[in-house]
mmCIF file with all atom_site columns, C-alpha atoms (C1' of nucleotides) in Angstrom:
data_model
loop_
_atom_site.group_PDB
_atom_site.id
_atom_site.type_symbol
_atom_site.label_atom_id
_atom_site.label_alt_id
_atom_site.label_comp_id
_atom_site.label_asym_id
_atom_site.label_entity_id
_atom_site.label_seq_id
_atom_site.pdbx_PDB_ins_code
_atom_site.Cartn_x
_atom_site.Cartn_y
_atom_site.Cartn_z
_atom_site.occupancy
_atom_site.B_iso_or_equiv
_atom_site.pdbx_formal_charge
_atom_site.auth_seq_id
_atom_site.auth_comp_id
_atom_site.auth_asym_id
_atom_site.auth_atom_id
_atom_site.pdbx_PDB_model_num
ATOM 1   C CA    . MET J 1 1   ? 2.067   28.407 10.745  1.00 0.00 ? 1   MET J CA    1
ATOM 2   C CA    . PRO J 1 2   ? 5.054   30.651 10.010  1.00 0.00 ? 2   PRO J CA    1
ATOM 3   C CA    . GLU J 1 3   ? 4.995   32.635 6.802   1.00 0.00 ? 3   GLU J CA    1
ATOM 4   C CA    . GLN J 1 4   ? 7.081   31.092 4.052   1.00 0.00 ? 4   GLN J CA    1
ATOM 5   C CA    . ARG J 1 5   ? 10.096  33.230 3.210   1.00 0.00 ? 5   ARG J CA    1
ATOM 6   C CA    . ALA J 1 6   ? 11.384  33.207 -0.360  1.00 0.00 ? 6   ALA J CA    1
ATOM 7   C CA    . ALA J 1 7   ? 14.988  32.875 0.881   1.00 0.00 ? 7   ALA J CA    1
ATOM 8   C CA    . MET J 1 8   ? 16.616  33.102 -2.548  1.00 0.00 ? 8   MET J CA    1
ATOM 9   C CA    . TRP J 1 9   ? 16.695  35.992 -4.954  1.00 0.00 ? 9   TRP J CA    1
ATOM 10  C CA    . LEU J 1 10  ? 17.587  37.390 -8.315  1.00 0.00 ? 10  LEU J CA    1
ATOM 11  C CA    . MET J 1 11  ? 18.879  40.950 -8.621  1.00 0.00 ? 11  MET J CA    1
ATOM 12  C CA    . LYS J 1 12  ? 19.330  42.809 -11.874 1.00 0.00 ? 12  LYS J CA    1
ATOM 13  C CA    . SER J 1 13  ? 22.107  45.211 -12.697 1.00 0.00 ? 13  SER J CA    1
ATOM 14  C CA    . GLU J 1 14  ? 23.149  46.868 -15.909 1.00 0.00 ? 14  GLU J CA    1
ATOM 15  C CA    . PRO J 1 15  ? 26.750  45.723 -16.367 1.00 0.00 ? 15  PRO J CA    1
ATOM 16  C CA    . GLU J 1 16  ? 27.752  49.108 -17.746 1.00 0.00 ? 16  GLU J CA    1
ATOM 17  C CA    . GLU J 1 17  ? 26.659  50.562 -14.429 1.00 0.00 ? 17  GLU J CA    1
ATOM 18  C CA    . PHE J 1 18  ? 27.735  47.802 -12.070 1.00 0.00 ? 18  PHE J CA    1
ATOM 19  C CA    . SER J 1 19  ? 28.727  44.320 -13.235 1.00 0.00 ? 19  SER J CA    1
ATOM 20  C CA    . ILE J 1 20  ? 29.614  41.082 -11.478 1.00 0.00 ? 20  ILE J CA    1
ATOM 21  C CA    . ALA J 1 21  ? 33.254  42.046 -12.134 1.00 0.00 ? 21  ALA J CA    1
ATOM 22  C CA    . ASP J 1 22  ? 32.657  45.289 -10.268 1.00 0.00 ? 22  ASP J CA    1
ATOM 23  C CA    . LEU J 1 23  ? 31.144  43.373 -7.368  1.00 0.00 ? 23  LEU J CA    1
ATOM 24  C CA    . GLU J 1 24  ? 34.128  41.031 -7.359  1.00 0.00 ? 24  GLU J CA    1
ATOM 25  C CA    . ARG J 1 25  ? 36.471  44.024 -7.225  1.00 0.00 ? 25  ARG J CA    1
ATOM 26  C CA    . VAL J 1 26  ? 34.718  45.802 -4.362  1.00 0.00 ? 26  VAL J CA    1
ATOM 27  C CA    . GLY J 1 27  ? 33.638  42.629 -2.549  1.00 0.00 ? 27  GLY J CA    1
ATOM 28  C CA    . ARG J 1 28  ? 30.531  44.217 -1.120  1.00 0.00 ? 28  ARG J CA    1
ATOM 29  C CA    . GLU J 1 29  ? 28.134  46.900 -2.293  1.00 0.00 ? 29  GLU J CA    1
ATOM 30  C CA    . PRO J 1 30  ? 25.115  48.761 -0.887  1.00 0.00 ? 30  PRO J CA    1
ATOM 31  C CA    . TRP J 1 31  ? 22.297  48.117 -3.368  1.00 0.00 ? 31  TRP J CA    1
ATOM 32  C CA    . THR J 1 32  ? 21.373  51.770 -3.844  1.00 0.00 ? 32  THR J CA    1
ATOM 33  C CA    . GLY J 1 33  ? 18.864  53.192 -6.236  1.00 0.00 ? 33  GLY J CA    1
ATOM 34  C CA    . VAL J 1 34  ? 15.949  50.768 -6.075  1.00 0.00 ? 34  VAL J CA    1
ATOM 35  C CA    . ARG J 1 35  ? 12.871  52.991 -6.479  1.00 0.00 ? 35  ARG J CA    1
ATOM 36  C CA    . ASN J 1 36  ? 10.135  50.433 -6.876  1.00 0.00 ? 36  ASN J CA    1
ATOM 37  C CA    . TYR J 1 37  ? 8.012   49.553 -3.882  1.00 0.00 ? 37  TYR J CA    1
ATOM 38  C CA    . GLN J 1 38  ? 7.702   45.861 -4.639  1.00 0.00 ? 38  GLN J CA    1
ATOM 39  C CA    . ALA J 1 39  ? 11.463  45.509 -5.053  1.00 0.00 ? 39  ALA J CA    1
ATOM 40  C CA    . ARG J 1 40  ? 11.996  47.507 -1.878  1.00 0.00 ? 40  ARG J CA    1
ATOM 41  C CA    . ASN J 1 41  ? 9.593   45.287 0.010   1.00 0.00 ? 41  ASN J CA    1
ATOM 42  C CA    . PHE J 1 42  ? 11.524  42.191 -1.014  1.00 0.00 ? 42  PHE J CA    1
ATOM 43  C CA    . MET J 1 43  ? 14.686  43.725 0.421   1.00 0.00 ? 43  MET J CA    1
ATOM 44  C CA    . ARG J 1 44  ? 12.979  45.125 3.506   1.00 0.00 ? 44  ARG J CA    1
ATOM 45  C CA    . ASP J 1 45  ? 10.684  42.248 4.409   1.00 0.00 ? 45  ASP J CA    1
ATOM 46  C CA    . GLY J 1 46  ? 11.875  39.173 2.567   1.00 0.00 ? 46  GLY J CA    1
ATOM 47  C CA    . MET J 1 47  ? 15.640  39.086 2.701   1.00 0.00 ? 47  MET J CA    1
ATOM 48  C CA    . ALA J 1 48  ? 17.760  37.664 5.478   1.00 0.00 ? 48  ALA J CA    1
ATOM 49  C CA    . LEU J 1 49  ? 21.500  37.705 6.000   1.00 0.00 ? 49  LEU J CA    1
ATOM 50  C CA    . ASP J 1 50  ? 23.355  35.252 3.717   1.00 0.00 ? 50  ASP J CA    1
ATOM 51  C CA    . ASP J 1 51  ? 20.409  34.586 1.426   1.00 0.00 ? 51  ASP J CA    1
ATOM 52  C CA    . PRO J 1 52  ? 21.806  33.547 -1.993  1.00 0.00 ? 52  PRO J CA    1
ATOM 53  C CA    . VAL J 1 53  ? 21.364  35.964 -4.899  1.00 0.00 ? 53  VAL J CA    1
ATOM 54  C CA    . LEU J 1 54  ? 21.569  35.325 -8.628  1.00 0.00 ? 54  LEU J CA    1
ATOM 55  C CA    . PHE J 1 55  ? 23.353  38.326 -10.131 1.00 0.00 ? 55  PHE J CA    1
ATOM 56  C CA    . TYR J 1 56  ? 21.663  39.177 -13.430 1.00 0.00 ? 56  TYR J CA    1
ATOM 57  C CA    . HIS J 1 57  ? 23.056  41.408 -16.177 1.00 0.00 ? 57  HIS J CA    1
ATOM 58  C CA    . SER J 1 58  ? 20.280  43.414 -17.835 1.00 0.00 ? 58  SER J CA    1
ATOM 59  C CA    . ASN J 1 59  ? 20.077  45.852 -20.723 1.00 0.00 ? 59  ASN J CA    1
ATOM 60  C CA    . CYS J 1 60  ? 23.165  44.492 -22.447 1.00 0.00 ? 60  CYS J CA    1
ATOM 61  C CA    . ALA J 1 61  ? 24.135  42.355 -25.440 1.00 0.00 ? 61  ALA J CA    1
ATOM 62  C CA    . THR J 1 62  ? 23.506  39.035 -23.695 1.00 0.00 ? 62  THR J CA    1
ATOM 63  C CA    . PRO J 1 63  ? 21.200  39.505 -20.757 1.00 0.00 ? 63  PRO J CA    1
ATOM 64  C CA    . GLY J 1 64  ? 21.474  36.667 -18.252 1.00 0.00 ? 64  GLY J CA    1
ATOM 65  C CA    . ILE J 1 65  ? 22.787  35.377 -14.956 1.00 0.00 ? 65  ILE J CA    1
ATOM 66  C CA    . ALA J 1 66  ? 26.452  36.169 -14.538 1.00 0.00 ? 66  ALA J CA    1
ATOM 67  C CA    . GLY J 1 67  ? 27.277  35.298 -10.957 1.00 0.00 ? 67  GLY J CA    1
ATOM 68  C CA    . ILE J 1 68  ? 26.297  34.552 -7.395  1.00 0.00 ? 68  ILE J CA    1
ATOM 69  C CA    . ALA J 1 69  ? 26.142  36.981 -4.521  1.00 0.00 ? 69  ALA J CA    1
ATOM 70  C CA    . ARG J 1 70  ? 24.662  36.902 -1.048  1.00 0.00 ? 70  ARG J CA    1
ATOM 71  C CA    . VAL J 1 71  ? 22.752  39.258 1.188   1.00 0.00 ? 71  VAL J CA    1
ATOM 72  C CA    . ALA J 1 72  ? 25.349  40.841 3.441   1.00 0.00 ? 72  ALA J CA    1
ATOM 73  C CA    . SER J 1 73  ? 23.405  43.146 5.741   1.00 0.00 ? 73  SER J CA    1
ATOM 74  C CA    . ALA J 1 74  ? 20.093  43.756 7.391   1.00 0.00 ? 74  ALA J CA    1
ATOM 75  C CA    . PRO J 1 75  ? 17.899  46.296 5.594   1.00 0.00 ? 75  PRO J CA    1
ATOM 76  C CA    . TYR J 1 76  ? 18.721  49.954 6.245   1.00 0.00 ? 76  TYR J CA    1
ATOM 77  C CA    . PRO J 1 77  ? 17.824  53.313 4.668   1.00 0.00 ? 77  PRO J CA    1
ATOM 78  C CA    . ASP J 1 78  ? 19.253  53.971 1.202   1.00 0.00 ? 78  ASP J CA    1
ATOM 79  C CA    . PRO J 1 79  ? 21.444  57.048 1.799   1.00 0.00 ? 79  PRO J CA    1
ATOM 80  C CA    . THR J 1 80  ? 21.076  58.255 -1.784  1.00 0.00 ? 80  THR J CA    1
ATOM 81  C CA    . GLN J 1 81  ? 17.427  59.213 -1.154  1.00 0.00 ? 81  GLN J CA    1
ATOM 82  C CA    . PHE J 1 82  ? 18.677  62.062 1.074   1.00 0.00 ? 82  PHE J CA    1
ATOM 83  C CA    . ASP J 1 83  ? 21.474  63.248 -1.244  1.00 0.00 ? 83  ASP J CA    1
ATOM 84  C CA    . PRO J 1 84  ? 20.400  66.149 -3.488  1.00 0.00 ? 84  PRO J CA    1
ATOM 85  C CA    . ASP J 1 85  ? 23.380  65.460 -5.750  1.00 0.00 ? 85  ASP J CA    1
ATOM 86  C CA    . SER J 1 86  ? 22.388  61.841 -6.335  1.00 0.00 ? 86  SER J CA    1
ATOM 87  C CA    . ASP J 1 87  ? 20.372  60.635 -9.316  1.00 0.00 ? 87  ASP J CA    1
ATOM 88  C CA    . TYR J 1 88  ? 18.335  58.716 -6.750  1.00 0.00 ? 88  TYR J CA    1
ATOM 89  C CA    . PHE J 1 89  ? 17.502  61.728 -4.581  1.00 0.00 ? 89  PHE J CA    1
ATOM 90  C CA    . ASP J 1 90  ? 13.902  61.606 -3.379  1.00 0.00 ? 90  ASP J CA    1
ATOM 91  C CA    . PRO J 1 91  ? 12.678  64.981 -2.116  1.00 0.00 ? 91  PRO J CA    1
ATOM 92  C CA    . ALA J 1 92  ? 9.721   63.262 -0.442  1.00 0.00 ? 92  ALA J CA    1
ATOM 93  C CA    . ALA J 1 93  ? 11.932  61.068 1.743   1.00 0.00 ? 93  ALA J CA    1
ATOM 94  C CA    . ARG J 1 94  ? 12.405  62.215 5.325   1.00 0.00 ? 94  ARG J CA    1
ATOM 95  C CA    . ALA J 1 95  ? 15.267  61.274 7.599   1.00 0.00 ? 95  ALA J CA    1
ATOM 96  C CA    . ASP J 1 96  ? 12.860  60.166 10.323  1.00 0.00 ? 96  ASP J CA    1
ATOM 97  C CA    . ALA J 1 97  ? 10.695  58.261 7.821   1.00 0.00 ? 97  ALA J CA    1
ATOM 98  C CA    . PRO J 1 98  ? 12.930  56.876 5.069   1.00 0.00 ? 98  PRO J CA    1
ATOM 99  C CA    . ARG J 1 99  ? 11.001  55.666 2.058   1.00 0.00 ? 99  ARG J CA    1
ATOM 100 C CA    . TRP J 1 100 ? 13.719  53.485 0.502   1.00 0.00 ? 100 TRP J CA    1
ATOM 101 C CA    . LEU J 1 101 ? 15.545  50.678 2.220   1.00 0.00 ? 101 LEU J CA    1
ATOM 102 C CA    . LEU J 1 102 ? 18.331  48.537 0.856   1.00 0.00 ? 102 LEU J CA    1
ATOM 103 C CA    . VAL J 1 103 ? 20.677  45.710 1.759   1.00 0.00 ? 103 VAL J CA    1
ATOM 104 C CA    . ASP J 1 104 ? 24.355  45.206 1.075   1.00 0.00 ? 104 ASP J CA    1
ATOM 105 C CA    . ILE J 1 105 ? 25.264  42.518 -1.451  1.00 0.00 ? 105 ILE J CA    1
ATOM 106 C CA    . ALA J 1 106 ? 28.521  40.567 -1.209  1.00 0.00 ? 106 ALA J CA    1
ATOM 107 C CA    . PHE J 1 107 ? 30.365  38.787 -4.012  1.00 0.00 ? 107 PHE J CA    1
ATOM 108 C CA    . VAL J 1 108 ? 30.353  35.000 -3.896  1.00 0.00 ? 108 VAL J CA    1
ATOM 109 C CA    . ARG J 1 109 ? 31.572  33.880 -7.316  1.00 0.00 ? 109 ARG J CA    1
ATOM 110 C CA    . ARG J 1 110 ? 31.214  34.372 -11.039 1.00 0.00 ? 110 ARG J CA    1
ATOM 111 C CA    . LEU J 1 111 ? 29.524  31.693 -13.079 1.00 0.00 ? 111 LEU J CA    1
ATOM 112 C CA    . ARG J 1 112 ? 31.748  29.828 -15.494 1.00 0.00 ? 112 ARG J CA    1
ATOM 113 C CA    . ARG J 1 113 ? 29.543  31.221 -18.226 1.00 0.00 ? 113 ARG J CA    1
ATOM 114 C CA    . VAL J 1 114 ? 26.601  33.557 -18.450 1.00 0.00 ? 114 VAL J CA    1
ATOM 115 C CA    . ILE J 1 115 ? 23.306  31.690 -18.395 1.00 0.00 ? 115 ILE J CA    1
ATOM 116 C CA    . ALA J 1 116 ? 21.443  33.744 -20.973 1.00 0.00 ? 116 ALA J CA    1
ATOM 117 C CA    . LEU J 1 117 ? 17.857  34.873 -20.651 1.00 0.00 ? 117 LEU J CA    1
ATOM 118 C CA    . GLU J 1 118 ? 17.210  33.025 -23.907 1.00 0.00 ? 118 GLU J CA    1
ATOM 119 C CA    . GLU J 1 119 ? 18.433  29.832 -22.273 1.00 0.00 ? 119 GLU J CA    1
ATOM 120 C CA    . LEU J 1 120 ? 16.255  30.401 -19.222 1.00 0.00 ? 120 LEU J CA    1
ATOM 121 C CA    . ARG J 1 121 ? 13.242  30.859 -21.473 1.00 0.00 ? 121 ARG J CA    1
ATOM 122 C CA    . ALA J 1 122 ? 14.086  27.607 -23.219 1.00 0.00 ? 122 ALA J CA    1
ATOM 123 C CA    . ALA J 1 123 ? 14.100  25.887 -19.825 1.00 0.00 ? 123 ALA J CA    1
ATOM 124 C CA    . ALA J 1 124 ? 10.820  27.471 -18.706 1.00 0.00 ? 124 ALA J CA    1
ATOM 125 C CA    . ASP J 1 125 ? 9.066   24.119 -18.449 1.00 0.00 ? 125 ASP J CA    1
ATOM 126 C CA    . ARG J 1 126 ? 11.673  22.937 -15.936 1.00 0.00 ? 126 ARG J CA    1
ATOM 127 C CA    . LEU J 1 127 ? 11.763  26.223 -14.044 1.00 0.00 ? 127 LEU J CA    1
ATOM 128 C CA    . GLY J 1 128 ? 8.062   26.583 -13.438 1.00 0.00 ? 128 GLY J CA    1
ATOM 129 C CA    . ASP J 1 129 ? 6.780   30.049 -12.693 1.00 0.00 ? 129 ASP J CA    1
ATOM 130 C CA    . LEU J 1 130 ? 10.028  31.994 -12.578 1.00 0.00 ? 130 LEU J CA    1
ATOM 131 C CA    . ALA J 1 131 ? 9.231   35.659 -11.856 1.00 0.00 ? 131 ALA J CA    1
ATOM 132 C CA    . LEU J 1 132 ? 11.967  36.782 -14.250 1.00 0.00 ? 132 LEU J CA    1
ATOM 133 C CA    . LEU J 1 133 ? 10.202  35.105 -17.152 1.00 0.00 ? 133 LEU J CA    1
ATOM 134 C CA    . ARG J 1 134 ? 6.774   36.556 -16.532 1.00 0.00 ? 134 ARG J CA    1
ATOM 135 C CA    . ARG J 1 135 ? 5.525   38.668 -19.350 1.00 0.00 ? 135 ARG J CA    1
ATOM 136 C CA    . GLY J 1 136 ? 6.350   42.325 -19.045 1.00 0.00 ? 136 GLY J CA    1
ATOM 137 C CA    . ASN J 1 137 ? 8.242   41.876 -15.826 1.00 0.00 ? 137 ASN J CA    1
ATOM 138 C CA    . ARG J 1 138 ? 10.488  44.797 -14.932 1.00 0.00 ? 138 ARG J CA    1
ATOM 139 C CA    . LEU J 1 139 ? 11.208  44.225 -11.289 1.00 0.00 ? 139 LEU J CA    1
ATOM 140 C CA    . SER J 1 140 ? 14.892  44.485 -10.422 1.00 0.00 ? 140 SER J CA    1
ATOM 141 C CA    . VAL J 1 141 ? 14.639  42.345 -7.285  1.00 0.00 ? 141 VAL J CA    1
ATOM 142 C CA    . LEU J 1 142 ? 12.811  39.041 -7.612  1.00 0.00 ? 142 LEU J CA    1
ATOM 143 C CA    . PRO J 1 143 ? 12.267  35.933 -5.509  1.00 0.00 ? 143 PRO J CA    1
ATOM 144 C CA    . VAL J 1 144 ? 13.580  32.582 -6.746  1.00 0.00 ? 144 VAL J CA    1
ATOM 145 C CA    . SER J 1 145 ? 12.592  29.275 -5.195  1.00 0.00 ? 145 SER J CA    1
ATOM 146 C CA    . ALA J 1 146 ? 15.177  26.795 -3.932  1.00 0.00 ? 146 ALA J CA    1
ATOM 147 C CA    . SER J 1 147 ? 14.350  24.349 -6.710  1.00 0.00 ? 147 SER J CA    1
ATOM 148 C CA    . GLN J 1 148 ? 14.566  27.057 -9.357  1.00 0.00 ? 148 GLN J CA    1
ATOM 149 C CA    . PHE J 1 149 ? 17.911  28.166 -7.961  1.00 0.00 ? 149 PHE J CA    1
ATOM 150 C CA    . LYS J 1 150 ? 19.187  24.612 -8.107  1.00 0.00 ? 150 LYS J CA    1
ATOM 151 C CA    . THR J 1 151 ? 17.921  24.075 -11.648 1.00 0.00 ? 151 THR J CA    1
ATOM 152 C CA    . ILE J 1 152 ? 19.559  27.277 -12.860 1.00 0.00 ? 152 ILE J CA    1
ATOM 153 C CA    . LEU J 1 153 ? 22.910  26.455 -11.280 1.00 0.00 ? 153 LEU J CA    1
ATOM 154 C CA    . ALA J 1 154 ? 22.829  22.994 -12.841 1.00 0.00 ? 154 ALA J CA    1
ATOM 155 C CA    . MET J 1 155 ? 22.595  24.703 -16.255 1.00 0.00 ? 155 MET J CA    1
ATOM 156 C CA    . GLU J 1 156 ? 25.992  26.253 -15.660 1.00 0.00 ? 156 GLU J CA    1
ATOM 157 C CA    . LYS J 1 157 ? 27.702  22.909 -16.172 1.00 0.00 ? 157 LYS J CA    1
ATOM 158 C CA    . HIS J 1 158 ? 26.273  22.285 -19.605 1.00 0.00 ? 158 HIS J CA    1
ATOM 159 C CA    . ALA J 1 159 ? 26.764  23.971 -22.925 1.00 0.00 ? 159 ALA J CA    1
ATOM 160 C CA    . PRO J 1 160 ? 23.752  26.107 -23.847 1.00 0.00 ? 160 PRO J CA    1
ATOM 161 C "C1'" . DG  X 2 1   ? -11.123 56.972 -6.889  1.00 0.00 ? 1   DG  X "C1'" 1
ATOM 162 C "C1'" . DC  X 2 2   ? -10.668 57.171 -11.921 1.00 0.00 ? 2   DC  X "C1'" 1
ATOM 163 C "C1'" . DC  X 2 3   ? -7.753  57.331 -15.637 1.00 0.00 ? 3   DC  X "C1'" 1
ATOM 164 C "C1'" . DA  X 2 4   ? -4.938  59.815 -19.205 1.00 0.00 ? 4   DA  X "C1'" 1
ATOM 165 C "C1'" . DA  X 2 5   ? -0.413  61.293 -19.622 1.00 0.00 ? 5   DA  X "C1'" 1
ATOM 166 C "C1'" . DC  X 2 6   ? 4.041   60.512 -18.795 1.00 0.00 ? 6   DC  X "C1'" 1
ATOM 167 C "C1'" . DG  X 2 7   ? 8.465   58.276 -17.558 1.00 0.00 ? 7   DG  X "C1'" 1
ATOM 168 C "C1'" . DT  X 2 8   ? 11.129  54.087 -17.130 1.00 0.00 ? 8   DT  X "C1'" 1
ATOM 169 C "C1'" . DT  X 2 9   ? 12.620  49.386 -17.949 1.00 0.00 ? 9   DT  X "C1'" 1
ATOM 170 C "C1'" . DG  X 2 10  ? 14.760  46.320 -20.738 1.00 0.00 ? 10  DG  X "C1'" 1
ATOM 171 C "C1'" . DG  X 2 11  ? 14.553  42.953 -24.628 1.00 0.00 ? 11  DG  X "C1'" 1
ATOM 172 C "C1'" . DC  X 2 12  ? 15.230  43.070 -29.256 1.00 0.00 ? 12  DC  X "C1'" 1
ATOM 173 C "C1'" . DG  R 2 1   ? 16.587  53.232 -31.647 1.00 0.00 ? 1   DG  R "C1'" 1
ATOM 174 C "C1'" . DC  R 2 2   ? 12.056  51.050 -31.156 1.00 0.00 ? 2   DC  R "C1'" 1
ATOM 175 C "C1'" . DC  R 2 3   ? 8.393   49.955 -28.459 1.00 0.00 ? 3   DC  R "C1'" 1
ATOM 176 C "C1'" . DA  R 2 4   ? 5.541   46.933 -25.222 1.00 0.00 ? 4   DA  R "C1'" 1
ATOM 177 C "C1'" . DA  R 2 5   ? 4.650   46.759 -20.599 1.00 0.00 ? 5   DA  R "C1'" 1
ATOM 178 C "C1'" . DC  R 2 6   ? 4.043   48.729 -16.496 1.00 0.00 ? 6   DC  R "C1'" 1
ATOM 179 C "C1'" . DG  R 2 7   ? 4.387   52.080 -12.425 1.00 0.00 ? 7   DG  R "C1'" 1
ATOM 180 C "C1'" . DT  R 2 8   ? 3.559   56.727 -10.981 1.00 0.00 ? 8   DT  R "C1'" 1
ATOM 181 C "C1'" . DT  R 2 9   ? 1.546   61.243 -11.098 1.00 0.00 ? 9   DT  R "C1'" 1
ATOM 182 C "C1'" . DG  R 2 10  ? -1.901  64.515 -10.868 1.00 0.00 ? 10  DG  R "C1'" 1
ATOM 183 C "C1'" . DG  R 2 11  ? -6.209  66.727 -12.585 1.00 0.00 ? 11  DG  R "C1'" 1
ATOM 184 C "C1'" . DC  R 2 12  ? -10.807 66.109 -11.889 1.00 0.00 ? 12  DC  R "C1'" 1
#
DNA sequence: GCCAACGTTGGC
DNA sequence: GCCAACGTTGGC
């Protein structure tokens, strides 16, 4: 039996660093700077071209889902790990054995309104075990099931 | 391999 | 700015 692939994702970004508006402006962005192995593994092993992504704004006044993106490349080495001038430089990374892989993310659309974390918590019974809502979770790349994705997008149409 | 110390994330 | 939660580091 083939292994089940998550197929849909949530990716966090601090809007002061890179917001959904920034993604809309550039159209496509290499998702540099992920330095957590579990998050890397999701990008390296789990993602496929065109997988849908919920674009989440973190560490801001109203944390929540702000837009939709999609996976726009196969995984490849994060170039910032080799750049001594980058905040994400990793002296242990070797060109012939890159430690950090990333994918490109492409803009799809903004949501009509931000679906706040608070609202997602309130809908926890309908969402089931959403990785984002697990206690103490800090992962910046998370799997989302198809039914969770659908439930979240349906929330967009209603007032919070 | 254990685990204390430390650094980071991210909501509040 | 606070601090809980968690991942990583490094001495032993």
